Coordinates of C-alpha atoms in Angstrom, one line a residue:
X1 CA -42.1 15.6 -23.5
X2 CA -45.6 17.0 -23.2
X3 CA -46.5 20.6 -22.2
X4 CA -49.9 21.4 -20.7
X5 CA -51.7 24.5 -22.1
X6 CA -54.9 26.3 -21.2
X7 CA -56.4 28.1 -24.2
X8 CA -58.3 31.4 -23.5
X9 CA -60.0 33.6 -26.0
X10 CA -60.5 33.4 -29.7
X11 CA -58.8 36.5 -31.2
X12 CA -56.8 36.4 -34.4
X13 CA -53.3 36.7 -32.9
X14 CA -51.8 33.7 -31.1
X15 CA -50.0 34.6 -27.9
X16 CA -48.1 32.1 -25.9
X17 CA -47.5 32.9 -22.2
X18 CA -44.6 31.4 -20.1
X19 CA -44.8 31.9 -16.3
X20 CA -42.1 32.3 -13.7
X21 CA -40.4 29.9 -11.3
X22 CA -43.0 27.7 -9.4
X23 CA -45.8 29.3 -11.3
X24 CA -48.3 27.8 -13.7
X25 CA -49.9 28.9 -17.0
X26 CA -53.2 29.5 -15.3
X27 CA -51.6 32.4 -13.4
X28 CA -52.2 34.5 -16.6
X29 CA -55.9 33.5 -16.8
X30 CA -57.4 36.8 -15.7
X31 CA -55.2 38.7 -18.1
X32 CA -55.9 36.4 -20.9
X33 CA -59.6 36.7 -20.5
X34 CA -59.3 40.4 -21.1
X35 CA -57.4 39.8 -24.3
X36 CA -59.9 37.4 -25.9
X37 CA -61.0 39.8 -28.6
X38 CA -57.5 40.3 -30.0
X39 CA -55.8 37.0 -29.2
X40 CA -56.1 33.3 -28.7
X41 CA -53.9 33.0 -25.5
X42 CA -52.0 29.8 -24.9
X43 CA -51.1 29.6 -21.2
X44 CA -48.4 27.0 -21.0
X45 CA -47.0 25.1 -18.0
X46 CA -43.2 25.2 -18.3
X47 CA -41.3 21.9 -18.1
X48 CA -41.1 20.7 -14.5
X49 CA -44.1 22.8 -13.6
X50 CA -47.9 22.3 -13.3
X51 CA -49.1 19.4 -15.5
X52 CA -46.2 19.4 -17.9
X53 CA -43.6 16.7 -18.1
X54 CA -40.4 16.8 -16.0
X55 CA -36.9 16.8 -17.3
X56 CA -33.9 15.0 -15.8
X57 CA -31.6 18.0 -16.0
X58 CA -32.1 21.8 -16.1
X59 CA -30.5 24.4 -18.2
X60 CA -32.1 27.5 -19.7
X61 CA -31.4 26.1 -23.2
X62 CA -32.8 22.6 -22.7
X63 CA -36.0 24.2 -21.3
X64 CA -36.1 26.5 -24.3
X65 CA -35.7 23.6 -26.6
X66 CA -38.6 21.7 -25.0
X67 CA -40.8 24.8 -25.5
X68 CA -39.5 25.3 -29.0
X69 CA -40.3 21.8 -30.0
X70 CA -43.8 22.2 -28.7
X71 CA -44.3 25.5 -30.6
X72 CA -43.0 23.8 -33.8
X73 CA -45.5 20.9 -33.4
X74 CA -48.4 23.1 -32.1
X75 CA -48.3 25.9 -34.7
X76 CA -47.6 26.2 -38.3
X77 CA -46.5 29.8 -38.0
X78 CA -44.4 32.0 -35.6
X79 CA -46.3 33.3 -32.5
X80 CA -46.1 36.2 -30.1
X81 CA -44.2 34.9 -27.1
X82 CA -44.6 36.5 -23.6
X83 CA -42.5 35.3 -20.8
X84 CA -42.3 36.4 -17.1
X85 CA -39.2 36.0 -15.0
X86 CA -37.9 32.4 -15.6
X87 CA -40.4 32.2 -18.5
X88 CA -38.8 35.4 -19.8
X89 CA -35.4 33.9 -19.8
X90 CA -36.7 30.8 -21.5
X91 CA -38.4 33.0 -24.1
X92 CA -35.3 35.0 -24.8
X93 CA -33.1 31.9 -25.3
X94 CA -35.8 30.4 -27.6
X95 CA -36.0 33.6 -29.7
X96 CA -32.2 33.8 -30.0
X97 CA -31.8 30.1 -30.8
X98 CA -34.8 29.5 -33.0
X99 CA -36.0 32.9 -34.2
X100 CA -38.2 31.3 -36.9
X101 CA -40.7 30.3 -34.2
X102 CA -41.2 33.7 -32.7
X103 CA -42.9 36.6 -34.5
X104 CA -42.6 39.1 -31.6
X105 CA -41.4 38.9 -28.0
X106 CA -42.4 40.4 -24.6
X107 CA -40.0 39.9 -21.7
X108 CA -41.4 40.7 -18.3
X109 CA -39.3 41.8 -15.4
X110 CA -36.1 39.9 -16.2
X111 CA -32.9 40.5 -18.1
X112 CA -30.3 38.6 -20.1
X113 CA -28.0 38.6 -17.1
X114 CA -27.5 36.9 -13.8
X115 CA -30.3 38.1 -11.5
X116 CA -29.2 38.3 -7.9
X117 CA -32.8 38.8 -6.7
X118 CA -33.6 35.2 -7.6
X119 CA -31.5 34.1 -4.6
X120 CA -34.6 34.6 -2.4
X121 CA -35.8 31.3 -3.7
X122 CA -33.0 29.4 -1.9
X123 CA -34.7 30.0 1.4
X124 CA -38.2 29.5 0.0
X125 CA -37.4 26.1 -1.5
X126 CA -35.6 25.2 1.8
X127 CA -38.8 26.1 3.6
X128 CA -41.0 24.0 1.3
X129 CA -38.7 21.0 1.8
X130 CA -39.4 21.1 5.6
X131 CA -43.0 19.9 5.0
X132 CA -43.5 16.3 5.9
X133 CA -45.9 15.3 3.2
X134 CA -46.5 11.9 4.7
X135 CA -48.0 13.4 7.8
X136 CA -49.8 16.2 6.1
X137 CA -53.6 16.2 6.4
X138 CA -54.7 19.4 4.8
X139 CA -53.6 22.4 2.8
X140 CA -54.4 24.6 5.8
X141 CA -52.0 22.6 7.9
X142 CA -49.3 23.2 5.3
X143 CA -50.0 26.9 5.2
X144 CA -49.8 27.1 9.0
X145 CA -46.6 25.1 9.2
X146 CA -44.9 27.4 6.6
X147 CA -46.1 30.6 8.1
X148 CA -43.0 31.2 10.2
X149 CA -40.5 30.4 7.5
X150 CA -42.5 32.2 4.7
X151 CA -44.3 35.0 6.5
X152 CA -45.6 36.7 3.3
X153 CA -49.0 35.1 2.8
X154 CA -49.2 36.0 -0.8
X155 CA -45.8 34.3 -1.6
X156 CA -46.8 31.3 0.6
X157 CA -50.1 30.8 -1.2
X158 CA -48.4 31.2 -4.6
X159 CA -45.9 28.5 -3.7
X160 CA -48.5 26.2 -2.2
X161 CA -50.4 26.1 -5.5
X162 CA -47.8 23.4 -6.4
X163 CA -49.0 21.2 -3.5
X164 CA -51.5 18.6 -4.8
X165 CA -53.3 15.6 -3.3
X166 CA -54.3 12.3 -4.9
X167 CA -56.4 10.3 -2.4
X168 CA -54.6 10.6 0.9
X169 CA -51.3 11.2 -0.7
X170 CA -49.8 14.8 -1.0
X171 CA -47.1 15.6 -3.5
X172 CA -45.4 18.5 -5.2
X173 CA -46.7 19.0 -8.7
X174 CA -43.6 21.0 -9.7
X175 CA -40.3 19.2 -9.8
X176 CA -39.2 20.7 -6.5
X177 CA -36.0 18.8 -6.2
X178 CA -34.7 19.5 -9.6
X179 CA -35.7 23.2 -9.6
X180 CA -34.4 23.7 -6.1
X181 CA -31.1 22.2 -7.0
X182 CA -30.9 24.3 -10.2
X183 CA -31.4 27.8 -8.7
X184 CA -28.0 28.9 -9.8
X185 CA -28.8 28.0 -13.4
X186 CA -32.3 29.6 -13.0
X187 CA -30.7 32.9 -12.0
X188 CA -27.9 32.7 -14.6
X189 CA -27.4 33.7 -18.2
X190 CA -24.9 31.7 -20.2
X191 CA -23.1 33.5 -23.0
X192 CA -24.9 33.3 -26.3
X193 CA -24.2 34.6 -29.8
X194 CA -26.6 36.2 -32.3
X195 CA -29.5 38.5 -32.0
X196 CA -33.3 38.5 -32.5
X197 CA -34.5 41.0 -35.1
X198 CA -38.2 40.9 -34.3
X199 CA -40.0 43.5 -32.2
X200 CA -39.4 43.2 -28.4
X201 CA -41.3 44.8 -25.5
X202 CA -39.3 44.7 -22.3
X203 CA -41.7 45.3 -19.5
X204 CA -40.4 46.0 -16.0
X205 CA -42.0 46.6 -12.6
X206 CA -41.0 49.9 -11.2
X207 CA -40.8 48.5 -7.7
X208 CA -38.9 45.4 -8.6
X209 CA -35.1 44.9 -8.2
X210 CA -34.8 42.4 -11.0
X211 CA -34.0 44.8 -13.9
X212 CA -31.0 47.2 -13.4
X213 CA -29.6 50.0 -15.6
X214 CA -26.5 47.8 -16.5
X215 CA -28.9 45.3 -18.1
X216 CA -29.8 47.8 -20.9
X217 CA -26.7 47.3 -23.0
X218 CA -26.9 43.4 -23.2
X219 CA -30.6 43.7 -23.9
X220 CA -30.1 46.1 -26.8
X221 CA -27.2 44.0 -28.2
X222 CA -29.3 40.8 -28.3
X223 CA -32.6 42.5 -29.2
X224 CA -31.9 45.5 -31.4
X225 CA -35.6 46.4 -31.7
X226 CA -36.3 46.5 -28.0
X227 CA -38.7 49.0 -26.4
X228 CA -38.5 49.3 -22.6
X229 CA -41.7 50.0 -20.7
X230 CA -41.8 50.4 -16.9
X231 CA -45.1 50.0 -15.0
X232 CA -44.3 52.1 -12.0
X233 CA -46.7 50.7 -9.4
X234 CA -45.8 47.0 -10.1
X235 CA -43.3 44.8 -8.4
X236 CA -41.9 41.6 -9.8
X237 CA -45.3 40.0 -10.5
X238 CA -46.2 42.7 -12.9
X239 CA -49.3 41.1 -14.4
X240 CA -50.8 40.7 -10.9
X241 CA -49.7 44.0 -9.5
X242 CA -50.9 46.2 -12.4
X243 CA -53.2 44.1 -14.6
X244 CA -54.6 47.1 -16.4
X245 CA -51.2 48.3 -17.4
X246 CA -50.1 44.8 -18.3
X247 CA -53.1 44.2 -20.6
X248 CA -52.5 47.6 -22.3
X249 CA -48.9 46.7 -23.1
X250 CA -49.8 43.2 -24.4
X251 CA -52.4 44.9 -26.6
X252 CA -49.7 47.2 -27.9
X253 CA -47.5 44.2 -28.7
X254 CA -50.3 42.5 -30.6
X255 CA -51.6 45.6 -32.4
X256 CA -50.3 44.8 -35.8
X257 CA -49.8 41.0 -35.4

């Protein structure tokens, strides 16, 4: 398994960013550029995403193991791990299963619980699957054909970053079939023992439905040193909706790293 990373900045702390479902590491590029004085940011494509390898099966734990193996090979020390949405679940599982690899953790707009809001991706994936890639001539055509099924232009363009072309052949860079068939697992949270004793920042979007009051107890049980921060004007894509607030929170996380 190989994971693709983009390295931004040259600060003393090493911060590894894990994106959400159908995202890519480069989605954190603007944020990482603003952290270059305090951190060397490693923007990772999760397995089955971007330019990283695909897996034959999907569970949160096997994805966490792939990232954990990469961390172990890539670094000789624990790192600050920052995960958004699916990346946040992978980061939590990794910290709980292999805590020696993680110095501190930041979980962005996701909880150690089943997240019902992820069900929206069922319709989004179904829409993407309607594209006839063999007859596709341009990205503009794809955007137009999906405009009725995915009327939100921001969401549509986010998803279409996964559509790539080689010569005259269009293909999905993300493992659309596996991830689309694994949405129940993506939205779930299998029972897990233990806890992570390092510092944890739990950053939520004030306009997002993903984190609910009943998630506080399991979060505190698994992560006793958790500090919850809500960025009130942000939705689920916290780093895009409130980049100033997000950068400030990451700086706080790394302040004594």
